[in-house]
Coordinates of C-alpha atoms and ligand atoms in Angstrom, one line a residue:
M1155 CA -29.1 13.0 37.6
K1156 CA -26.4 14.1 40.3
P1157 CA -23.9 11.7 41.3
K1158 CA -24.5 10.2 44.8
I1159 CA -20.5 9.5 45.3
R1160 CA -18.3 12.3 46.2
P1161 CA -14.5 12.1 46.0
R1162 CA -13.3 11.1 49.6
D1163 CA -10.9 13.9 48.9
P1164 CA -12.0 16.7 46.6
R1165 CA -9.0 18.4 46.6
F1166 CA -7.5 19.0 43.2
S1167 CA -5.8 21.9 43.1
S1168 CA -2.0 22.2 41.3
G1169 CA -0.7 23.9 44.1
P1170 CA -0.5 23.8 47.0
C1171 CA -1.5 20.0 46.3
T1172 CA -3.7 17.8 48.2
K1173 CA -2.1 16.1 51.2
R1174 CA -0.6 12.3 51.1
P1175 CA -3.6 9.9 51.6
F1176 CA -4.2 9.7 55.8
W1177 CA -1.9 12.9 56.2
S1178 CA -2.8 14.5 59.7
L1179 CA -1.3 17.1 61.8
D1180 CA -0.3 14.7 64.4
N1181 CA 2.4 13.7 62.3
L1182 CA 3.8 17.1 62.7
K1183 CA 4.2 16.7 66.6
D1184 CA 7.9 15.9 66.5
A1185 CA 8.6 19.4 64.7
S1186 CA 11.7 21.7 66.2
L1187 CA 8.9 24.4 66.9
G1188 CA 10.6 27.4 69.2
R1189 CA 14.4 25.9 68.3
S1190 CA 17.1 27.6 66.2
H1191 CA 17.1 26.1 62.8
R1192 CA 21.1 26.3 63.5
S1193 CA 20.8 24.6 66.6
A1194 CA 22.1 20.6 65.8
E1195 CA 18.4 19.8 66.0
G1196 CA 17.4 22.0 63.7
K1197 CA 20.3 21.3 61.4
A1198 CA 19.3 17.7 61.5
K1199 CA 15.9 18.0 60.4
L1200 CA 17.0 20.3 57.4
G1201 CA 19.9 17.9 56.5
E1202 CA 17.3 14.9 56.8
V1203 CA 14.9 16.8 54.1
I1204 CA 18.4 17.0 52.3
D1205 CA 19.3 13.3 52.6
R1206 CA 15.9 11.5 52.3
S1207 CA 15.3 13.9 49.0
R1208 CA 18.6 12.7 47.4
A1209 CA 18.0 8.6 48.4
V1210 CA 14.1 8.8 47.1
L1211 CA 14.9 10.8 43.7
G1212 CA 18.1 8.6 43.3
I1213 CA 20.3 11.9 42.9
P1214 CA 23.7 11.5 41.8
D1215 CA 26.2 12.0 44.9
A1216 CA 28.0 14.8 43.0
W1217 CA 25.3 16.4 42.9
R1218 CA 24.7 19.1 45.6
I1219 CA 20.9 19.7 47.2
G1220 CA 20.2 22.8 49.0
I1221 CA 16.8 24.4 50.7
V1222 CA 16.5 27.9 49.7
P1223 CA 14.2 30.7 49.7
A1224 CA 11.0 31.6 47.9
S1225 CA 9.8 28.2 46.9
D1226 CA 10.5 27.3 43.5
T1227 CA 10.6 30.8 42.0
G1228 CA 13.0 31.8 44.7
A1229 CA 15.4 28.9 43.6
F1230 CA 15.2 29.1 39.7
E1231 CA 15.6 32.7 40.4
M1232 CA 18.6 32.0 42.2
A1233 CA 20.0 29.7 39.7
M1234 CA 19.2 32.2 36.7
W1235 CA 20.8 35.1 38.5
S1236 CA 23.9 33.1 39.6
L1237 CA 24.9 31.2 36.6
L1238 CA 23.7 33.0 33.3
G1239 CA 25.1 35.8 31.5
A1240 CA 28.3 33.5 30.7
R1241 CA 27.3 32.1 27.4
G1242 CA 24.3 32.6 24.6
V1243 CA 21.3 31.0 26.3
D1244 CA 18.7 28.9 24.4
A1245 CA 15.0 29.0 26.2
F1246 CA 12.3 26.8 25.9
A1247 CA 8.6 28.0 27.0
W1248 CA 5.5 26.8 26.4
E1249 CA 3.2 27.9 28.7
S1250 CA 3.0 30.7 31.4
F1251 CA 5.4 29.6 34.2
G1252 CA 8.4 29.1 31.5
Q1253 CA 7.3 32.2 29.6
G1254 CA 7.6 34.0 32.8
W1255 CA 11.5 32.6 32.8
V1256 CA 12.1 33.8 29.0
T1257 CA 10.7 37.5 30.3
D1258 CA 13.1 37.7 32.9
L1259 CA 16.1 36.7 30.5
E1260 CA 14.8 38.9 28.1
K1261 CA 13.5 42.0 30.3
Q1262 CA 15.5 41.7 33.8
L1263 CA 19.0 39.4 33.1
R1264 CA 18.8 41.4 29.4
I1265 CA 20.7 38.6 28.0
K1266 CA 21.8 39.9 24.8
D1267 CA 22.6 36.5 22.7
L1268 CA 19.4 35.0 23.7
R1269 CA 17.3 32.5 21.5
K1270 CA 13.8 31.8 22.1
F1271 CA 11.9 28.5 21.2
L1272 CA 7.9 29.0 22.2
A1273 CA 5.3 26.7 21.4
D1274 CA 1.5 27.9 21.9
Y1275 CA -0.7 26.1 24.8
G1276 CA -1.0 22.3 24.1
E1277 CA 2.3 22.1 22.0
V1278 CA 6.0 21.7 22.9
P1279 CA 8.9 23.5 21.3
D1280 CA 11.0 21.2 19.1
F1281 CA 14.0 20.6 21.6
S1282 CA 16.2 19.1 19.1
E1283 CA 17.3 23.2 18.4
A1284 CA 19.1 23.2 21.5
D1285 CA 22.4 24.2 21.1
P1286 CA 24.8 22.3 23.6
G1287 CA 27.3 25.0 23.4
R1288 CA 25.1 27.4 24.9
D1289 CA 22.9 27.4 28.4
I1290 CA 19.7 26.0 28.2
V1291 CA 16.5 27.2 30.2
F1292 CA 13.7 25.4 30.5
T1293 CA 10.9 23.8 32.2
W1294 CA 9.8 19.8 32.6
N1295 CA 6.6 19.9 33.1
G1296 CA 4.4 22.6 31.8
T1297 CA 1.9 23.5 34.9
T1298 CA -0.5 25.2 33.3
S1299 CA -0.2 23.8 29.6
G1300 CA -0.3 19.8 30.9
A1301 CA 2.7 19.2 28.5
R1302 CA 6.1 17.7 29.9
V1303 CA 8.9 17.2 28.1
P1304 CA 9.0 13.6 26.5
D1305 CA 12.4 13.0 27.6
G1306 CA 16.0 13.7 27.8
E1307 CA 17.4 12.4 24.9
W1308 CA 17.9 15.9 23.1
I1309 CA 20.2 17.1 26.1
A1310 CA 23.7 16.4 25.2
D1311 CA 25.6 14.3 27.6
D1312 CA 29.1 16.4 26.3
R1313 CA 27.4 19.9 26.5
G1314 CA 29.5 22.9 26.8
G1315 CA 26.8 25.0 28.3
L1316 CA 24.5 24.5 31.1
T1317 CA 20.9 23.0 31.8
L1318 CA 18.5 24.5 33.8
C1319 CA 15.3 23.0 34.5
D1320 CA 12.7 24.1 36.5
A1321 CA 10.7 20.8 37.6
T1322 CA 8.1 22.0 40.4
S1323 CA 5.5 19.7 39.0
A1324 CA 7.8 17.1 37.7
V1325 CA 9.9 15.8 40.3
F1326 CA 8.7 13.0 42.1
A1327 CA 6.1 11.9 39.6
M1328 CA 8.4 11.7 36.4
E1329 CA 12.0 10.0 35.8
L1330 CA 14.6 13.1 35.7
P1331 CA 17.9 12.1 33.7
W1332 CA 19.9 14.0 36.6
E1333 CA 23.0 13.5 34.6
K1334 CA 21.8 15.8 32.1
L1335 CA 20.5 18.4 34.1
D1336 CA 23.1 20.9 35.6
V1337 CA 20.3 22.9 37.7
V1338 CA 17.3 21.5 39.1
T1339 CA 14.5 23.3 41.3
W1340 CA 11.0 22.3 42.6
S1341 CA 9.3 23.4 45.8
W1342 CA 7.6 21.1 48.4
Q1343 CA 3.5 21.9 48.1
K1344 CA 3.5 20.2 44.9
V1345 CA 3.9 16.5 44.2
M1346 CA 4.6 15.8 47.7
G1347 CA 1.3 17.7 48.8
G1348 CA 4.1 19.7 51.2
E1349 CA 3.8 23.6 53.0
A1350 CA 5.1 26.4 50.7
A1351 CA 7.6 28.8 50.8
H1352 CA 11.1 26.9 50.4
G1353 CA 12.5 26.0 47.2
M1354 CA 14.8 22.8 46.5
L1355 CA 17.7 23.3 44.3
V1356 CA 19.6 21.1 42.9
L1357 CA 23.4 21.9 41.5
G1358 CA 25.4 19.1 39.4
P1359 CA 29.5 19.6 39.5
R1360 CA 29.6 21.8 36.2
A1361 CA 27.3 24.0 37.8
V1362 CA 29.3 24.6 41.0
E1363 CA 32.3 24.9 38.0
R1364 CA 30.5 27.8 36.8
L1365 CA 29.6 29.2 39.9
Q1366 CA 33.2 29.4 41.3
G1367 CA 34.7 30.9 38.1
Y1368 CA 32.0 33.7 37.1
T1369 CA 30.8 36.6 38.4
P1370 CA 27.8 38.0 36.6
P1371 CA 27.6 41.5 35.8
W1372 CA 24.9 42.5 37.9
P1373 CA 24.1 42.6 41.6
L1374 CA 22.9 40.0 43.7
P1375 CA 20.6 40.1 46.7
K1376 CA 21.4 38.0 50.0
I1377 CA 18.8 35.5 49.2
F1378 CA 20.4 34.7 45.8
R1379 CA 24.2 34.5 46.7
M1380 CA 25.8 31.1 46.6
T1381 CA 29.3 31.7 47.2
S1382 CA 31.5 33.8 49.3
G1383 CA 35.1 35.0 48.5
G1384 CA 35.1 32.9 44.7
K1385 CA 34.0 29.7 46.6
L1386 CA 30.9 27.8 47.1
I1387 CA 29.0 28.1 50.4
E1388 CA 28.9 24.2 51.1
G1389 CA 27.0 24.6 53.9
I1390 CA 23.9 25.9 52.4
F1391 CA 23.9 22.5 50.4
R1392 CA 23.9 20.7 54.3
G1393 CA 21.2 22.5 55.7
E1394 CA 22.5 25.5 56.8
T1395 CA 19.8 27.8 54.9
I1396 CA 20.3 31.4 54.3
N1397 CA 17.8 32.8 56.2
T1398 CA 15.1 31.3 58.6
P1399 CA 13.2 28.3 57.2
S1400 CA 9.8 27.0 59.1
L1401 CA 10.7 24.0 61.0
L1402 CA 6.8 23.3 61.2
C1403 CA 6.9 22.9 57.1
V1404 CA 10.5 21.0 57.3
E1405 CA 8.3 18.3 59.3
D1406 CA 5.8 18.1 57.1
A1407 CA 7.9 17.9 53.9
L1408 CA 10.2 14.7 56.4
D1409 CA 6.5 13.3 56.5
G1410 CA 5.8 13.2 52.9
L1411 CA 9.2 11.7 52.2
R1412 CA 8.5 9.1 54.8
W1413 CA 5.5 8.3 52.9
A1414 CA 7.4 8.3 50.0
E1415 CA 9.7 5.5 51.4
E1416 CA 7.2 3.8 52.9
I1417 CA 5.2 2.9 49.7
G1418 CA 8.1 2.1 47.6
G1419 CA 9.9 5.6 46.4
L1420 CA 10.3 6.9 43.3
P1421 CA 9.1 4.0 41.3
A1422 CA 5.5 3.9 43.3
L1423 CA 5.4 7.5 43.3
I1424 CA 5.5 7.8 39.7
A1425 CA 3.6 4.8 39.1
R1426 CA 0.5 6.4 41.3
S1427 CA 0.9 9.7 39.0
E1428 CA 0.7 7.7 35.6
A1429 CA -2.7 5.7 37.2
N1430 CA -4.1 8.9 37.4
L1431 CA -3.7 9.9 33.8
G1432 CA -4.3 6.4 33.0
A1433 CA -7.6 7.0 34.8
I1434 CA -8.2 10.4 32.8
A1435 CA -7.3 9.0 29.7
G1436 CA -9.9 6.1 30.2
W1437 CA -12.4 8.8 31.1
V1438 CA -11.9 11.1 28.2
A1439 CA -11.6 8.2 25.8
R1440 CA -15.2 7.6 26.7
T1441 CA -16.4 11.1 27.0
D1442 CA -17.2 12.9 24.0
W1443 CA -17.8 16.8 25.3
V1444 CA -14.0 16.5 26.7
D1445 CA -10.5 16.2 25.6
F1446 CA -7.1 16.8 26.0
L1447 CA -5.5 20.2 25.3
V1448 CA -2.2 18.4 24.8
G1449 CA -2.5 16.4 21.6
D1450 CA 0.6 14.3 21.7
P1451 CA -0.2 11.8 24.0
R1452 CA 4.0 11.5 25.1
A1453 CA 3.7 15.1 25.7
R1454 CA 0.8 14.8 28.7
S1455 CA 1.5 15.5 32.0
C1456 CA 0.7 12.9 34.8
T1457 CA 0.2 15.5 37.5
S1458 CA -1.1 18.8 35.6
V1459 CA -3.8 17.7 33.6
C1460 CA -5.5 20.2 31.1
L1461 CA -8.7 19.7 29.5
K1462 CA -10.7 21.6 27.1
I1463 CA -14.2 21.2 26.1
V1464 CA -14.9 20.2 22.6
A1465 CA -19.0 19.8 22.6
P1466 CA -20.6 21.5 20.0
W1467 CA -22.7 24.1 22.1
F1468 CA -19.1 25.0 23.7
A1469 CA -18.2 26.0 20.2
A1470 CA -20.9 27.8 19.2
L1471 CA -20.3 30.4 22.3
D1472 CA -18.5 33.4 21.6
E1473 CA -15.4 34.2 23.9
A1474 CA -16.9 35.5 26.6
A1475 CA -19.0 32.9 27.0
R1476 CA -16.4 30.3 26.6
A1477 CA -14.0 31.6 29.1
A1478 CA -16.9 31.5 31.7
A1479 CA -18.0 28.2 30.9
P1480 CA -15.7 26.3 32.9
K1481 CA -15.8 28.4 35.8
R1482 CA -19.3 28.2 36.2
M1483 CA -18.7 24.4 36.0
V1484 CA -16.1 25.0 38.4
K1485 CA -18.5 27.0 40.8
L1486 CA -21.0 23.9 40.7
L1487 CA -18.3 21.3 42.0
E1488 CA -17.2 23.8 44.8
D1489 CA -20.6 24.0 45.9
E1490 CA -21.5 20.4 45.8
G1491 CA -18.1 19.9 47.7
A1492 CA -17.6 17.4 44.6
A1493 CA -14.1 19.3 43.4
Y1494 CA -12.1 22.2 44.5
D1495 CA -9.7 24.3 42.4
V1496 CA -9.9 22.7 38.8
D1497 CA -10.2 25.8 36.7
G1498 CA -7.9 26.1 34.1
Y1499 CA -5.0 28.7 34.6
R1500 CA -5.8 31.9 33.9
D1501 CA -3.6 32.5 31.4
A1502 CA -4.4 29.4 29.6
P1503 CA -7.4 28.8 27.1
P1504 CA -10.2 28.0 29.0
G1505 CA -11.0 24.7 30.3
L1506 CA -10.3 22.4 33.5
R1507 CA -7.0 21.5 35.1
I1508 CA -7.1 18.5 37.7
W1509 CA -4.0 17.6 39.5
A1510 CA -3.3 14.2 39.4
G1511 CA -0.2 13.9 41.1
A1512 CA 1.1 11.3 43.6
T1513 CA -0.6 12.6 46.5
V1514 CA -4.0 12.2 44.9
E1515 CA -6.0 8.6 45.2
T1516 CA -7.5 7.2 41.7
S1517 CA -10.8 6.0 43.3
D1518 CA -10.9 9.8 44.4
L1519 CA -10.7 10.6 40.4
E1520 CA -12.8 7.9 39.1
A1521 CA -15.7 9.6 41.7
L1522 CA -14.9 13.0 40.3
F1523 CA -15.7 11.8 36.7
P1524 CA -19.0 11.4 37.1
W1525 CA -19.3 14.7 38.7
L1526 CA -17.7 16.5 35.3
D1527 CA -20.1 15.3 33.4
W1528 CA -22.7 16.0 35.4
A1529 CA -21.3 19.9 35.7
A1530 CA -20.7 20.2 31.7
D1531 CA -24.6 18.8 31.3
T1532 CA -25.8 21.2 33.7
V1533 CA -23.9 24.4 31.8
A1534 CA -24.8 23.1 28.5
A1535 CA -28.7 23.0 29.6
E1536 CA -27.7 26.2 31.0
Q1537 CA -26.9 27.7 27.8
V1538 CA -30.1 26.5 25.5
S1539 CA -32.4 27.5 28.0
Ligands
PLP2127 C1 6.3 25.2 36.3 C2 6.0 26.4 37.5 N1 7.5 27.0 38.0 C3 7.4 27.7 38.8 C4 6.3 28.0 39.9 C5 6.0 28.9 40.8 O1 6.4 28.2 42.0 P1 6.6 28.7 43.4 O2 4.6 29.2 43.9 O3 6.7 27.6 44.2 O4 7.3 30.0 43.5 C6 4.9 27.0 39.6 C7 3.8 27.1 40.6 O5 2.7 26.2 39.8 C8 5.1 26.2 38.3 O6 4.0 25.0 37.9

């Protein structure tokens, strides 16, 4: 039976993620449109994003926060290209984005002393292998597999190397141990439901020390350069961006941060996301055709929740039909306006991926579950007919 009630907001994409509840374009009417980002007003807006991000996330005062070009990718590449090569690198990867950083370490930066700790979709590598004397590159939440780092205990407080953490689908939904993270990056369009194309780059004191005392052997394009004459360009971390940002996106980022403050800050954002994961876990527990892609509950993401189909009808399909089945479900759900963008990532095993970050309402997930059951039943029936 087709369910009667649809989610109020059927947007469950893993990025750009749905806007906060009751978001409206009217909230952006104070944007500094048509003004220079280097005007006092423009710089104040950019500085406000930095200050509010610091306050909501509890980022220590000694950690610098910058707004940089090209989204999370821009921020993370900028960090890798500026900082790495001084020491051996330990890279941990367990899904597409982490693997992308490993490819860059190997093929672009050509780090000679590179150790790779890899795990398949649904697993995480053994983080205890990390050598604190080396630089460590990893992703906090693997968006395409739904597996996250369970905790930061494996990162030594007295490490000699730097930790570079791509935290784009973790930040604002998970607790991050800032003192253990020398570089953290994210983008606005994930947990806060902001607009894309701007990256956030957080640098701890030891990363700044590396920047000022080390020159990588490769050329750095202008949009990656954070030093001038061997000194950190401090302005970048006060809102003097390297190139032109969108002040409309900036206003939207501020709207998201103000909303976060209103609902109770980081604890409330984390609670919303964990409650969403809890709701999905409840449904998975009472539903026999579906299971989490990630076996270990401690490693299950509370933002990008990846699910696999475990019904006998699905197991009996050949590889091509197994790849097609979730796509058919996704099409049925989109045609009904019940859920958008819940297909698994293109490189991940066939399945569904549901964004459960802080902007998603638990009531929308509860309304979604009967639709997922309906779509699975419909596709199962199509296999036998
Ligand atoms: C873990 C991770 N890293 C990097 C990216 C790329 O982010 P962006 O598109 O903001 O550059 C994504 C996007 O989904 C991601 O999930």
